mmCIF file of C-alpha atoms and ligand atoms in Angstrom:
data_model
loop_
_atom_site.group_PDB
_atom_site.id
_atom_site.type_symbol
_atom_site.label_atom_id
_atom_site.label_comp_id
_atom_site.label_asym_id
_atom_site.label_seq_id
_atom_site.Cartn_x
_atom_site.Cartn_y
_atom_site.Cartn_z
ATOM 1 C CA UNK A 46 -69.517 -105.505 40.482
ATOM 2 C CA UNK A 47 -67.219 -104.924 36.844
ATOM 3 C CA UNK A 48 -69.356 -106.291 34.225
ATOM 4 C CA UNK A 49 -67.504 -109.521 32.300
ATOM 5 C CA UNK A 50 -67.285 -109.653 28.816
ATOM 6 C CA UNK A 51 -66.442 -112.715 26.043
ATOM 7 C CA UNK A 52 -64.276 -111.958 22.980
ATOM 8 C CA UNK A 53 -64.882 -114.325 20.361
ATOM 9 C CA UNK A 54 -63.552 -114.681 16.805
ATOM 10 C CA UNK A 55 -65.496 -117.164 14.428
ATOM 11 C CA UNK A 56 -65.524 -118.141 10.837
ATOM 12 C CA UNK A 57 -62.203 -117.619 8.635
ATOM 13 C CA UNK A 58 -59.495 -115.746 10.069
ATOM 14 C CA UNK A 59 -58.609 -112.694 8.325
ATOM 15 C CA UNK A 60 -56.275 -109.305 9.280
ATOM 16 C CA UNK A 61 -57.234 -106.649 11.506
ATOM 17 C CA UNK A 62 -59.415 -109.090 13.999
ATOM 18 C CA UNK A 63 -56.485 -108.536 16.743
ATOM 19 C CA UNK A 64 -56.782 -104.915 16.380
ATOM 20 C CA UNK A 65 -60.373 -105.349 17.361
ATOM 21 C CA UNK A 66 -59.451 -107.317 20.307
ATOM 22 C CA UNK A 67 -56.891 -105.038 21.982
ATOM 23 C CA UNK A 68 -58.867 -102.471 21.069
ATOM 24 C CA UNK A 69 -61.973 -103.475 22.855
ATOM 25 C CA UNK A 70 -59.859 -104.830 26.195
ATOM 26 C CA UNK A 71 -58.215 -101.164 26.164
ATOM 27 C CA UNK A 72 -61.620 -99.368 26.034
ATOM 28 C CA UNK A 73 -63.030 -101.764 28.465
ATOM 29 C CA UNK A 74 -60.492 -101.912 30.770
ATOM 30 C CA UNK A 75 -60.660 -97.839 30.825
ATOM 31 C CA UNK A 76 -63.761 -96.612 29.958
ATOM 32 C CA UNK A 77 -65.743 -99.299 31.967
ATOM 33 C CA UNK A 78 -63.685 -101.603 34.650
ATOM 34 C CA UNK A 79 -64.745 -104.114 32.492
ATOM 35 C CA UNK A 80 -63.329 -107.518 32.389
ATOM 36 C CA UNK A 81 -62.314 -109.679 29.225
ATOM 37 C CA UNK A 82 -62.093 -113.119 28.437
ATOM 38 C CA UNK A 83 -61.030 -114.881 25.206
ATOM 39 C CA UNK A 84 -62.795 -117.720 24.151
ATOM 40 C CA UNK A 85 -60.764 -120.378 21.643
ATOM 41 C CA UNK A 86 -62.392 -121.581 18.891
ATOM 42 C CA UNK A 87 -65.781 -119.280 18.849
ATOM 43 C CA UNK A 88 -68.460 -121.110 19.477
ATOM 44 C CA UNK A 89 -66.925 -124.496 20.142
ATOM 45 C CA UNK A 90 -65.476 -123.381 22.954
ATOM 46 C CA UNK A 91 -68.427 -122.265 24.556
ATOM 47 C CA UNK A 92 -70.310 -125.269 23.984
ATOM 48 C CA UNK A 93 -67.346 -127.476 25.728
ATOM 49 C CA UNK A 94 -67.782 -129.692 28.488
ATOM 50 C CA UNK A 95 -65.055 -127.977 30.317
ATOM 51 C CA UNK A 96 -65.244 -124.402 28.291
ATOM 52 C CA UNK A 97 -62.524 -122.967 31.278
ATOM 53 C CA UNK A 98 -59.852 -125.101 28.856
ATOM 54 C CA UNK A 99 -60.585 -122.383 26.506
ATOM 55 C CA UNK A 100 -59.972 -119.069 28.281
ATOM 56 C CA UNK A 101 -57.681 -116.497 27.359
ATOM 57 C CA UNK A 102 -58.237 -113.881 30.128
ATOM 58 C CA UNK A 103 -57.112 -110.410 28.444
ATOM 59 C CA UNK A 104 -56.009 -106.927 30.167
ATOM 60 C CA UNK A 105 -54.554 -103.935 29.072
ATOM 61 C CA UNK A 106 -51.144 -104.766 29.396
ATOM 62 C CA UNK A 107 -51.904 -108.420 27.961
ATOM 63 C CA UNK A 108 -52.994 -106.410 24.106
ATOM 64 C CA UNK A 109 -49.804 -104.289 24.197
ATOM 65 C CA UNK A 110 -48.491 -104.823 20.262
ATOM 66 C CA UNK A 111 -51.416 -106.724 19.534
ATOM 67 C CA UNK A 112 -52.634 -104.769 16.626
ATOM 68 C CA UNK A 113 -49.943 -105.504 14.015
ATOM 69 C CA UNK A 114 -50.716 -109.355 14.750
ATOM 70 C CA UNK A 115 -52.249 -111.525 11.701
ATOM 71 C CA UNK A 116 -54.990 -113.759 12.077
ATOM 72 C CA UNK A 117 -56.369 -114.211 15.431
ATOM 73 C CA UNK A 118 -54.920 -115.046 18.936
ATOM 74 C CA UNK A 119 -58.473 -116.677 19.784
ATOM 75 C CA UNK A 120 -58.450 -119.020 16.886
ATOM 76 C CA UNK A 121 -61.487 -119.798 15.234
ATOM 77 C CA UNK A 122 -64.209 -122.445 14.230
ATOM 78 C CA UNK A 123 -67.144 -122.980 11.935
ATOM 79 C CA UNK A 124 -68.801 -124.541 14.566
ATOM 80 C CA UNK A 125 -72.481 -123.887 14.334
ATOM 81 C CA UNK A 126 -74.515 -124.712 17.548
ATOM 82 C CA UNK A 127 -77.789 -124.076 15.418
ATOM 83 C CA UNK A 128 -77.888 -126.986 12.622
ATOM 84 C CA UNK A 129 -80.708 -129.288 13.201
ATOM 85 C CA UNK A 130 -78.125 -131.835 14.874
ATOM 86 C CA UNK A 131 -76.897 -129.699 17.156
ATOM 87 C CA UNK A 132 -80.086 -127.806 18.657
ATOM 88 C CA UNK A 133 -81.321 -131.578 19.101
ATOM 89 C CA UNK A 134 -78.542 -131.983 21.500
ATOM 90 C CA UNK A 135 -79.287 -129.070 23.539
ATOM 91 C CA UNK A 136 -76.036 -126.746 22.329
ATOM 92 C CA UNK A 137 -77.510 -123.310 22.490
ATOM 93 C CA UNK A 138 -78.513 -123.717 25.673
ATOM 94 C CA UNK A 139 -75.650 -125.331 26.706
ATOM 95 C CA UNK A 140 -73.446 -122.433 25.380
ATOM 96 C CA UNK A 141 -75.592 -120.139 27.379
ATOM 97 C CA UNK A 142 -75.643 -122.397 30.806
ATOM 98 C CA UNK A 143 -71.559 -122.094 30.356
ATOM 99 C CA UNK A 144 -71.669 -118.230 29.586
ATOM 100 C CA UNK A 145 -73.647 -117.912 32.799
ATOM 101 C CA UNK A 146 -71.176 -120.417 34.943
ATOM 102 C CA UNK A 147 -68.802 -118.385 33.422
ATOM 103 C CA UNK A 148 -70.117 -115.095 34.805
ATOM 104 C CA UNK A 149 -70.000 -113.609 31.392
ATOM 105 C CA UNK A 150 -72.635 -110.552 30.568
ATOM 106 C CA UNK A 151 -72.220 -110.080 27.033
ATOM 107 C CA UNK A 152 -70.368 -111.228 24.089
ATOM 108 C CA UNK A 153 -67.894 -108.601 21.828
ATOM 109 C CA UNK A 154 -66.829 -110.631 18.364
ATOM 110 C CA UNK A 155 -65.839 -110.954 15.063
ATOM 111 C CA UNK A 156 -67.369 -112.919 12.674
ATOM 112 C CA UNK A 157 -68.903 -112.942 8.549
ATOM 113 C CA UNK A 158 -72.475 -113.842 7.826
ATOM 114 C CA UNK A 159 -72.583 -117.287 9.958
ATOM 115 C CA UNK A 160 -70.899 -115.993 13.160
ATOM 116 C CA UNK A 161 -73.228 -112.875 12.912
ATOM 117 C CA UNK A 162 -76.249 -114.691 12.478
ATOM 118 C CA UNK A 163 -75.710 -117.234 15.489
ATOM 119 C CA UNK A 164 -74.825 -113.995 17.623
ATOM 120 C CA UNK A 165 -78.206 -112.863 16.366
ATOM 121 C CA UNK A 166 -79.696 -116.106 17.680
ATOM 122 C CA UNK A 167 -78.068 -115.830 21.340
ATOM 123 C CA UNK A 168 -79.493 -111.931 21.315
ATOM 124 C CA UNK A 169 -83.079 -113.464 20.270
ATOM 125 C CA UNK A 170 -82.554 -116.077 23.392
ATOM 126 C CA UNK A 171 -81.874 -112.859 25.608
ATOM 127 C CA UNK A 172 -78.126 -113.047 25.524
ATOM 128 C CA UNK A 173 -76.697 -109.721 24.695
ATOM 129 C CA UNK A 174 -73.920 -110.002 21.716
ATOM 130 C CA UNK A 175 -72.495 -107.006 19.550
ATOM 131 C CA UNK A 176 -70.273 -107.966 16.731
ATOM 132 C CA UNK A 177 -67.720 -106.711 14.135
ATOM 133 C CA UNK A 178 -67.540 -107.689 10.710
ATOM 134 C CA UNK A 179 -64.535 -109.423 9.371
ATOM 135 C CA UNK A 180 -63.677 -111.101 6.114
ATOM 136 C CA UNK A 181 -61.508 -110.401 2.967
ATOM 137 C CA UNK A 182 -64.938 -111.925 1.096
ATOM 138 C CA UNK A 183 -66.250 -108.239 2.034
ATOM 139 C CA UNK A 184 -69.894 -109.670 1.464
ATOM 140 C CA UNK A 185 -71.642 -108.316 4.454
ATOM 141 C CA UNK A 186 -74.041 -105.731 4.616
ATOM 142 C CA UNK A 187 -74.430 -102.648 6.609
ATOM 143 C CA UNK A 188 -70.583 -101.444 6.009
ATOM 144 C CA UNK A 189 -68.794 -100.208 3.128
ATOM 145 C CA UNK A 190 -65.913 -102.878 4.254
ATOM 146 C CA UNK A 191 -65.173 -105.714 6.660
ATOM 147 C CA UNK A 192 -61.743 -106.054 8.384
ATOM 148 C CA UNK A 193 -59.213 -107.609 6.312
ATOM 149 C CA UNK A 194 -61.061 -106.676 3.001
ATOM 150 C CA UNK A 195 -58.108 -103.618 2.528
ATOM 151 C CA UNK A 196 -54.979 -105.867 3.442
ATOM 152 C CA UNK A 197 -56.154 -108.606 1.131
ATOM 153 C CA UNK A 198 -56.324 -106.684 -1.763
ATOM 154 C CA UNK A 199 -53.229 -104.632 -1.027
ATOM 155 C CA UNK A 200 -51.274 -108.095 -1.168
ATOM 156 C CA UNK A 201 -53.413 -109.958 -3.499
ATOM 157 C CA UNK A 202 -52.635 -107.333 -6.297
ATOM 158 C CA UNK A 203 -48.506 -107.472 -5.510
ATOM 159 C CA UNK A 204 -49.293 -111.419 -6.213
ATOM 160 C CA UNK A 205 -51.499 -111.376 -8.964
ATOM 161 C CA UNK A 206 -49.041 -108.329 -10.550
ATOM 162 C CA UNK A 207 -45.940 -110.582 -10.009
ATOM 163 C CA UNK A 208 -47.571 -113.542 -12.085
ATOM 164 C CA UNK A 209 -48.834 -110.989 -14.703
ATOM 165 C CA UNK A 210 -45.212 -109.762 -15.051
ATOM 166 C CA UNK A 211 -43.470 -113.274 -15.096
ATOM 167 C CA UNK A 212 -46.435 -114.412 -17.686
ATOM 168 C CA UNK A 213 -45.210 -111.324 -19.825
ATOM 169 C CA UNK A 214 -41.653 -112.333 -19.736
ATOM 170 C CA UNK A 215 -42.633 -116.440 -20.626
ATOM 171 C CA UNK A 216 -45.407 -115.732 -23.109
ATOM 172 C CA UNK A 217 -47.730 -117.425 -21.353
ATOM 173 C CA UNK A 218 -51.357 -117.404 -19.747
ATOM 174 C CA UNK A 219 -51.413 -117.020 -15.832
ATOM 175 C CA UNK A 220 -54.757 -117.429 -14.139
ATOM 176 C CA UNK A 221 -54.950 -116.374 -10.595
ATOM 177 C CA UNK A 222 -57.517 -117.875 -8.351
ATOM 178 C CA UNK A 223 -58.706 -116.000 -5.368
ATOM 179 C CA UNK A 224 -61.250 -116.539 -2.645
ATOM 180 C CA UNK A 225 -64.777 -114.587 -2.062
ATOM 181 C CA UNK A 226 -67.754 -116.987 -2.061
ATOM 182 C CA UNK A 227 -70.307 -116.152 -3.958
ATOM 183 C CA UNK A 228 -69.184 -112.575 -3.942
ATOM 184 C CA UNK A 229 -66.906 -111.212 -6.609
ATOM 185 C CA UNK A 230 -65.266 -107.995 -4.728
ATOM 186 C CA UNK A 231 -62.082 -109.544 -3.639
ATOM 187 C CA UNK A 232 -61.180 -110.769 -7.504
ATOM 188 C CA UNK A 233 -62.658 -107.509 -8.601
ATOM 189 C CA UNK A 234 -60.521 -105.134 -6.762
ATOM 190 C CA UNK A 235 -57.326 -107.388 -7.070
ATOM 191 C CA UNK A 236 -57.866 -108.299 -10.725
ATOM 192 C CA UNK A 237 -58.052 -104.283 -11.539
ATOM 193 C CA UNK A 238 -55.475 -103.203 -9.199
ATOM 194 C CA UNK A 239 -52.851 -105.750 -10.502
ATOM 195 C CA UNK A 240 -54.031 -105.143 -14.155
ATOM 196 C CA UNK A 241 -55.850 -108.328 -15.420
ATOM 197 C CA UNK A 242 -57.030 -108.495 -18.792
ATOM 198 C CA UNK A 243 -60.543 -110.521 -17.834
ATOM 199 C CA UNK A 244 -62.079 -111.020 -14.399
ATOM 200 C CA UNK A 245 -64.169 -113.299 -13.589
ATOM 201 C CA UNK A 246 -66.681 -112.912 -11.142
ATOM 202 C CA UNK A 247 -69.808 -115.053 -9.297
ATOM 203 C CA UNK A 248 -72.394 -112.387 -9.775
ATOM 204 C CA UNK A 249 -71.769 -112.903 -14.049
ATOM 205 C CA UNK A 250 -72.139 -116.586 -15.181
ATOM 206 C CA UNK A 251 -69.510 -117.659 -17.599
ATOM 207 C CA UNK A 252 -70.199 -119.252 -21.428
ATOM 208 C CA UNK A 253 -66.635 -120.616 -21.693
ATOM 209 C CA UNK A 254 -66.810 -121.038 -25.541
ATOM 210 C CA UNK A 255 -67.039 -116.608 -25.328
ATOM 211 C CA UNK A 256 -64.454 -116.618 -22.672
ATOM 212 C CA UNK A 257 -62.070 -118.865 -24.497
ATOM 213 C CA UNK A 258 -62.608 -117.007 -27.911
ATOM 214 C CA UNK A 259 -61.308 -113.827 -25.907
ATOM 215 C CA UNK A 260 -58.545 -115.111 -23.978
ATOM 216 C CA UNK A 261 -57.414 -116.421 -27.552
ATOM 217 C CA UNK A 262 -57.476 -112.819 -29.038
ATOM 218 C CA UNK A 263 -55.684 -111.522 -26.159
ATOM 219 C CA UNK A 264 -52.875 -114.239 -26.283
ATOM 220 C CA UNK A 265 -52.843 -113.677 -30.237
ATOM 221 C CA UNK A 266 -52.485 -109.926 -29.542
ATOM 222 C CA UNK A 267 -50.168 -109.717 -26.716
ATOM 223 C CA UNK A 268 -48.282 -112.832 -26.504
ATOM 224 C CA UNK A 269 -49.338 -113.425 -22.827
ATOM 225 C CA UNK A 270 -52.829 -113.148 -20.341
ATOM 226 C CA UNK A 271 -53.553 -112.187 -17.049
ATOM 227 C CA UNK A 272 -57.022 -113.791 -16.188
ATOM 228 C CA UNK A 273 -58.256 -113.161 -12.413
ATOM 229 C CA UNK A 274 -60.999 -115.549 -11.418
ATOM 230 C CA UNK A 275 -63.196 -115.625 -8.267
ATOM 231 C CA UNK A 276 -63.243 -119.123 -6.642
ATOM 232 C CA UNK A 277 -67.556 -119.072 -7.047
ATOM 233 C CA UNK A 278 -67.373 -118.227 -10.789
ATOM 234 C CA UNK A 279 -70.617 -119.798 -12.389
ATOM 235 C CA UNK A 280 -70.016 -122.200 -14.990
ATOM 236 C CA UNK A 281 -72.550 -124.569 -15.989
ATOM 237 C CA UNK A 282 -71.368 -128.530 -15.187
ATOM 238 C CA UNK A 283 -73.254 -129.139 -19.082
ATOM 239 C CA UNK A 284 -71.272 -126.428 -20.664
ATOM 240 C CA UNK A 285 -70.002 -127.855 -23.803
ATOM 241 C CA UNK A 286 -66.539 -126.622 -22.902
ATOM 242 C CA UNK A 287 -66.577 -128.353 -19.609
ATOM 243 C CA UNK A 288 -68.038 -131.536 -21.406
ATOM 244 C CA UNK A 289 -65.275 -131.810 -23.989
ATOM 245 C CA UNK A 290 -62.485 -131.062 -21.392
ATOM 246 C CA UNK A 291 -64.230 -133.674 -18.950
ATOM 247 C CA UNK A 292 -63.843 -136.288 -22.099
ATOM 248 C CA UNK A 293 -60.178 -135.034 -22.729
ATOM 249 C CA UNK A 294 -58.373 -134.514 -19.418
ATOM 250 C CA UNK A 295 -58.724 -136.965 -16.688
ATOM 251 C CA UNK A 296 -57.514 -133.799 -14.420
ATOM 252 C CA UNK A 297 -60.504 -132.182 -15.096
ATOM 253 C CA UNK A 298 -62.822 -135.213 -14.499
ATOM 254 C CA UNK A 299 -61.002 -135.826 -11.492
ATOM 255 C CA UNK A 300 -61.633 -132.261 -9.949
ATOM 256 C CA UNK A 301 -65.104 -132.102 -10.698
ATOM 257 C CA UNK A 302 -66.375 -135.506 -9.719
ATOM 258 C CA UNK A 303 -64.969 -134.082 -6.250
ATOM 259 C CA UNK A 304 -68.564 -133.486 -4.693
ATOM 260 C CA UNK A 305 -68.108 -129.919 -3.211
ATOM 261 C CA UNK A 306 -68.289 -130.543 0.771
ATOM 262 C CA UNK A 307 -70.359 -128.417 2.696
ATOM 263 C CA UNK A 308 -69.580 -126.834 5.923
ATOM 264 C CA UNK A 309 -71.622 -126.374 8.988
ATOM 265 C CA UNK A 310 -73.539 -123.779 7.630
ATOM 266 C CA UNK A 311 -73.879 -125.153 4.389
ATOM 267 C CA UNK A 312 -71.785 -122.971 2.119
ATOM 268 C CA UNK A 313 -69.937 -125.305 -0.151
ATOM 269 C CA UNK A 314 -66.014 -125.571 0.209
ATOM 270 C CA UNK A 315 -64.984 -123.834 -2.980
ATOM 271 C CA UNK A 316 -61.509 -123.849 -4.822
ATOM 272 C CA UNK A 317 -59.844 -125.690 -7.612
ATOM 273 C CA UNK A 318 -61.277 -123.284 -10.445
ATOM 274 C CA UNK A 319 -58.048 -122.186 -11.904
ATOM 275 C CA UNK A 320 -56.575 -125.852 -12.072
ATOM 276 C CA UNK A 321 -59.808 -126.631 -14.496
ATOM 277 C CA UNK A 322 -59.247 -123.499 -16.421
ATOM 278 C CA UNK A 323 -56.007 -124.099 -16.860
ATOM 279 C CA UNK A 324 -56.967 -127.344 -18.643
ATOM 280 C CA UNK A 325 -59.692 -125.856 -20.605
ATOM 281 C CA UNK A 326 -57.610 -123.497 -22.019
ATOM 282 C CA UNK A 327 -55.587 -125.618 -23.369
ATOM 283 C CA UNK A 328 -57.502 -127.451 -25.109
ATOM 284 C CA UNK A 329 -59.718 -124.775 -26.436
ATOM 285 C CA UNK A 330 -56.622 -122.760 -27.666
ATOM 286 C CA UNK A 331 -55.327 -126.101 -28.675
ATOM 287 C CA UNK A 332 -51.761 -125.114 -27.263
ATOM 288 C CA UNK A 333 -49.073 -127.602 -27.123
ATOM 289 C CA UNK A 334 -47.767 -127.433 -23.654
ATOM 290 C CA UNK A 335 -49.722 -127.534 -20.372
ATOM 291 C CA UNK A 336 -46.908 -125.043 -19.222
ATOM 292 C CA UNK A 337 -48.675 -122.233 -21.604
ATOM 293 C CA UNK A 338 -50.967 -121.640 -18.995
ATOM 294 C CA UNK A 339 -50.002 -121.144 -15.217
ATOM 295 C CA UNK A 340 -52.383 -121.062 -12.298
ATOM 296 C CA UNK A 341 -51.728 -119.602 -9.309
ATOM 297 C CA UNK A 342 -54.210 -119.741 -6.266
ATOM 298 C CA UNK A 343 -53.781 -117.256 -3.771
ATOM 299 C CA UNK A 344 -56.614 -119.051 -1.193
ATOM 300 C CA UNK A 345 -55.239 -118.687 1.974
ATOM 301 C CA UNK A 346 -51.973 -116.713 1.455
ATOM 302 C CA UNK A 347 -54.657 -113.665 2.005
ATOM 303 C CA UNK A 348 -56.077 -115.030 4.936
ATOM 304 C CA UNK A 349 -53.112 -114.946 7.149
ATOM 305 C CA UNK A 350 -51.401 -111.423 6.515
ATOM 306 C CA UNK A 351 -49.956 -109.012 8.812
ATOM 307 C CA UNK A 352 -52.653 -106.120 8.874
ATOM 308 C CA UNK A 353 -52.101 -102.985 6.591
ATOM 309 C CA UNK A 354 -52.286 -99.388 8.509
ATOM 310 C CA UNK A 355 -56.415 -99.373 6.907
ATOM 311 C CA UNK A 356 -57.405 -102.583 8.828
ATOM 312 C CA UNK A 357 -55.486 -101.991 12.312
ATOM 313 C CA UNK A 358 -57.317 -98.355 12.255
ATOM 314 C CA UNK A 359 -60.642 -99.774 11.577
ATOM 315 C CA UNK A 360 -60.170 -102.882 14.104
ATOM 316 C CA UNK A 361 -59.288 -100.273 16.717
ATOM 317 C CA UNK A 362 -62.404 -98.066 15.583
ATOM 318 C CA UNK A 363 -64.595 -100.877 15.879
ATOM 319 C CA UNK A 364 -63.446 -101.792 18.763
ATOM 320 C CA UNK A 365 -64.060 -99.100 20.680
ATOM 321 C CA UNK A 366 -67.776 -98.729 18.953
ATOM 322 C CA UNK A 367 -68.445 -102.072 19.988
ATOM 323 C CA UNK A 368 -67.333 -101.756 23.630
ATOM 324 C CA UNK A 369 -69.228 -98.234 23.846
ATOM 325 C CA UNK A 370 -72.190 -100.125 22.429
ATOM 326 C CA UNK A 371 -72.292 -102.885 25.106
ATOM 327 C CA UNK A 372 -70.984 -101.141 28.149
ATOM 328 C CA UNK A 373 -71.744 -98.096 27.782
ATOM 329 C CA UNK A 374 -74.822 -97.595 26.049
ATOM 330 C CA UNK A 375 -76.448 -100.958 27.596
ATOM 331 C CA UNK A 376 -77.352 -101.728 23.441
ATOM 332 C CA UNK A 377 -76.837 -105.248 21.817
ATOM 333 C CA UNK A 378 -78.237 -107.156 18.913
ATOM 334 C CA UNK A 379 -76.110 -104.858 16.109
ATOM 335 C CA UNK A 380 -72.998 -104.730 14.074
ATOM 336 C CA UNK A 381 -70.692 -102.289 13.846
ATOM 337 C CA UNK A 382 -69.816 -100.826 10.419
ATOM 338 C CA UNK A 383 -67.933 -98.367 8.871
ATOM 339 C CA UNK A 384 -69.843 -96.033 6.281
ATOM 340 C CA UNK A 385 -67.996 -93.324 4.700
ATOM 341 C CA UNK A 386 -65.877 -91.717 7.245
ATOM 342 C CA UNK A 387 -68.664 -92.708 10.296
ATOM 343 C CA UNK A 388 -68.383 -95.820 12.241
ATOM 344 C CA UNK A 389 -71.968 -96.283 12.934
ATOM 345 C CA UNK A 390 -73.905 -100.099 13.663
ATOM 346 C CA UNK A 391 -76.870 -101.493 11.797
ATOM 347 C CA UNK A 392 -79.229 -104.017 13.591
ATOM 348 C CA UNK A 393 -77.940 -108.024 12.204
ATOM 349 C CA UNK A 394 -80.872 -108.541 9.868
ATOM 350 C CA UNK A 395 -79.788 -105.442 7.963
ATOM 351 C CA UNK A 396 -76.162 -106.841 8.543
ATOM 352 C CA UNK A 397 -77.464 -110.060 7.072
ATOM 353 C CA UNK A 398 -78.515 -109.115 3.365
ATOM 354 C CA UNK A 399 -76.301 -110.360 1.182
ATOM 355 C CA UNK A 400 -73.851 -107.906 -0.388
ATOM 356 C CA UNK A 401 -72.490 -109.161 -4.042
ATOM 357 C CA UNK A 402 -70.997 -106.596 -6.863
ATOM 358 C CA UNK A 403 -74.112 -104.774 -7.946
ATOM 359 C CA UNK A 404 -72.313 -102.577 -10.469
ATOM 360 C CA UNK A 405 -73.840 -102.183 -14.148
ATOM 361 C CA UNK A 406 -72.389 -104.172 -16.556
ATOM 362 C CA UNK A 407 -71.081 -101.213 -18.803
ATOM 363 C CA UNK A 408 -69.293 -100.593 -15.467
ATOM 364 C CA UNK A 409 -67.795 -103.792 -14.661
ATOM 365 C CA UNK A 410 -66.393 -104.463 -18.406
ATOM 366 C CA UNK A 411 -64.898 -101.151 -18.289
ATOM 367 C CA UNK A 412 -62.696 -102.637 -15.403
ATOM 368 C CA UNK A 413 -61.926 -105.725 -17.308
ATOM 369 C CA UNK A 414 -64.988 -108.030 -15.840
ATOM 370 C CA UNK A 415 -65.598 -110.822 -18.536
ATOM 371 C CA UNK A 416 -69.726 -110.594 -19.176
ATOM 372 C CA UNK A 417 -71.357 -113.551 -21.280
ATOM 373 C CA UNK A 418 -73.677 -112.254 -24.092
ATOM 374 C CA UNK A 419 -76.425 -114.421 -22.757
ATOM 375 C CA UNK A 420 -75.712 -112.921 -19.554
ATOM 376 C CA UNK A 421 -75.963 -109.185 -21.251
ATOM 377 C CA UNK A 422 -78.663 -110.001 -23.368
ATOM 378 C CA UNK A 423 -81.011 -111.680 -20.631
ATOM 379 C CA UNK A 424 -81.290 -107.275 -19.529
ATOM 380 C CA UNK A 425 -80.311 -108.239 -15.922
HETATM 381 O O1 F6P B 719 -65.130 -117.120 4.112
HETATM 382 C C1 F6P B 719 -64.211 -116.600 3.773
HETATM 383 C C2 F6P B 719 -63.242 -117.609 3.246
HETATM 384 O O2 F6P B 719 -62.207 -117.181 3.138
HETATM 385 C C3 F6P B 719 -64.253 -117.629 1.859
HETATM 386 O O3 F6P B 719 -63.742 -116.725 0.817
HETATM 387 C C4 F6P B 719 -63.655 -119.369 1.811
HETATM 388 O O4 F6P B 719 -64.353 -120.141 0.418
HETATM 389 C C5 F6P B 719 -63.943 -119.840 2.829
HETATM 390 O O5 F6P B 719 -63.271 -118.857 3.651
HETATM 391 C C6 F6P B 719 -62.759 -121.093 3.166
HETATM 392 O O6 F6P B 719 -62.804 -121.177 4.519
HETATM 393 P P1 F6P B 719 -62.479 -122.453 4.913
HETATM 394 O O7 F6P B 719 -61.915 -123.311 4.332
HETATM 395 O O8 F6P B 719 -61.541 -121.949 6.458
HETATM 396 O O9 F6P B 719 -63.568 -123.180 6.026
#
């Protein structure tokens, strides 16, 4: 009997996922005579009362040209079957029962930290899973890059360069915000590639008085300033500059009072720091009009992009490797990755070690990263 594999795509969508799906189906059909069913909405689809409603059977002829398509044809969700509440409701076992009912022998999927963690839990329960890393955040270990990162950098840099050129023409300060959660890779690379004057990343907490003084110096000298900020940039709620901004600006007060909502995996829903900085800079630099500082949130514009060749090739290589592992080598519990030029794989525990920006201060400063003196002096 031919083996049956379920394909899932969990967490935030990004470029390159469809290339992985197309490649896995092609490889599995031709080399292993395997059958593939896509399951929409990842673990939410698998946990449904009627999982059949979420299925998308996929054969080689169905995936022609799929490599080039943006996002994921299987849609996605951040449903976590392993929250205390969902364990109590029996979701992990329900998913295993549904997989059994559908006759599925193993799962191949794309995911970031959270989806890989869930795949690992099912593996521990005895169900074979192999994952490929995807996220524009590039924050998973065991691989140099995750699917989606390269495309996000390319277009993010173009967009940030565009705001920089416009800011120069209008003698303004431009604040560009990018995603990345607790990792500064996206901000760092988009900032460097777009020629940002200052980049802030979550790994280097920001003292706002020093930051504003530096922006003021740049603005005075060049009559424009191009700032790239990571959504997860760490600023204290009690920073005196924030305290002042809360008093002087209703918008800052409202934005800060919006309690950060958590997703099903406990990640804070970030976003909005550029709006706060815009007002902070107006106040601290004593600018006449708020229009002198413009903010742009690249946010989701980098998630739904059509993949560049780099991500198509990576998706195809990941798809071949993941399929060979689960169907050819009969192995599982592992994440494929690229290290140098080689495609290999690492156990989930290794992949799940956080990968944040770990370059020395000197190197980061030379690239334009803002580092507060208190942080530098703390010797970290
Ligand atoms: O994990 C990828 C990511 O793009 C993060 O950078 C961002 O904080 C998050 O997703 C937002 O995701 P969503 O709103 O889709 O849950």
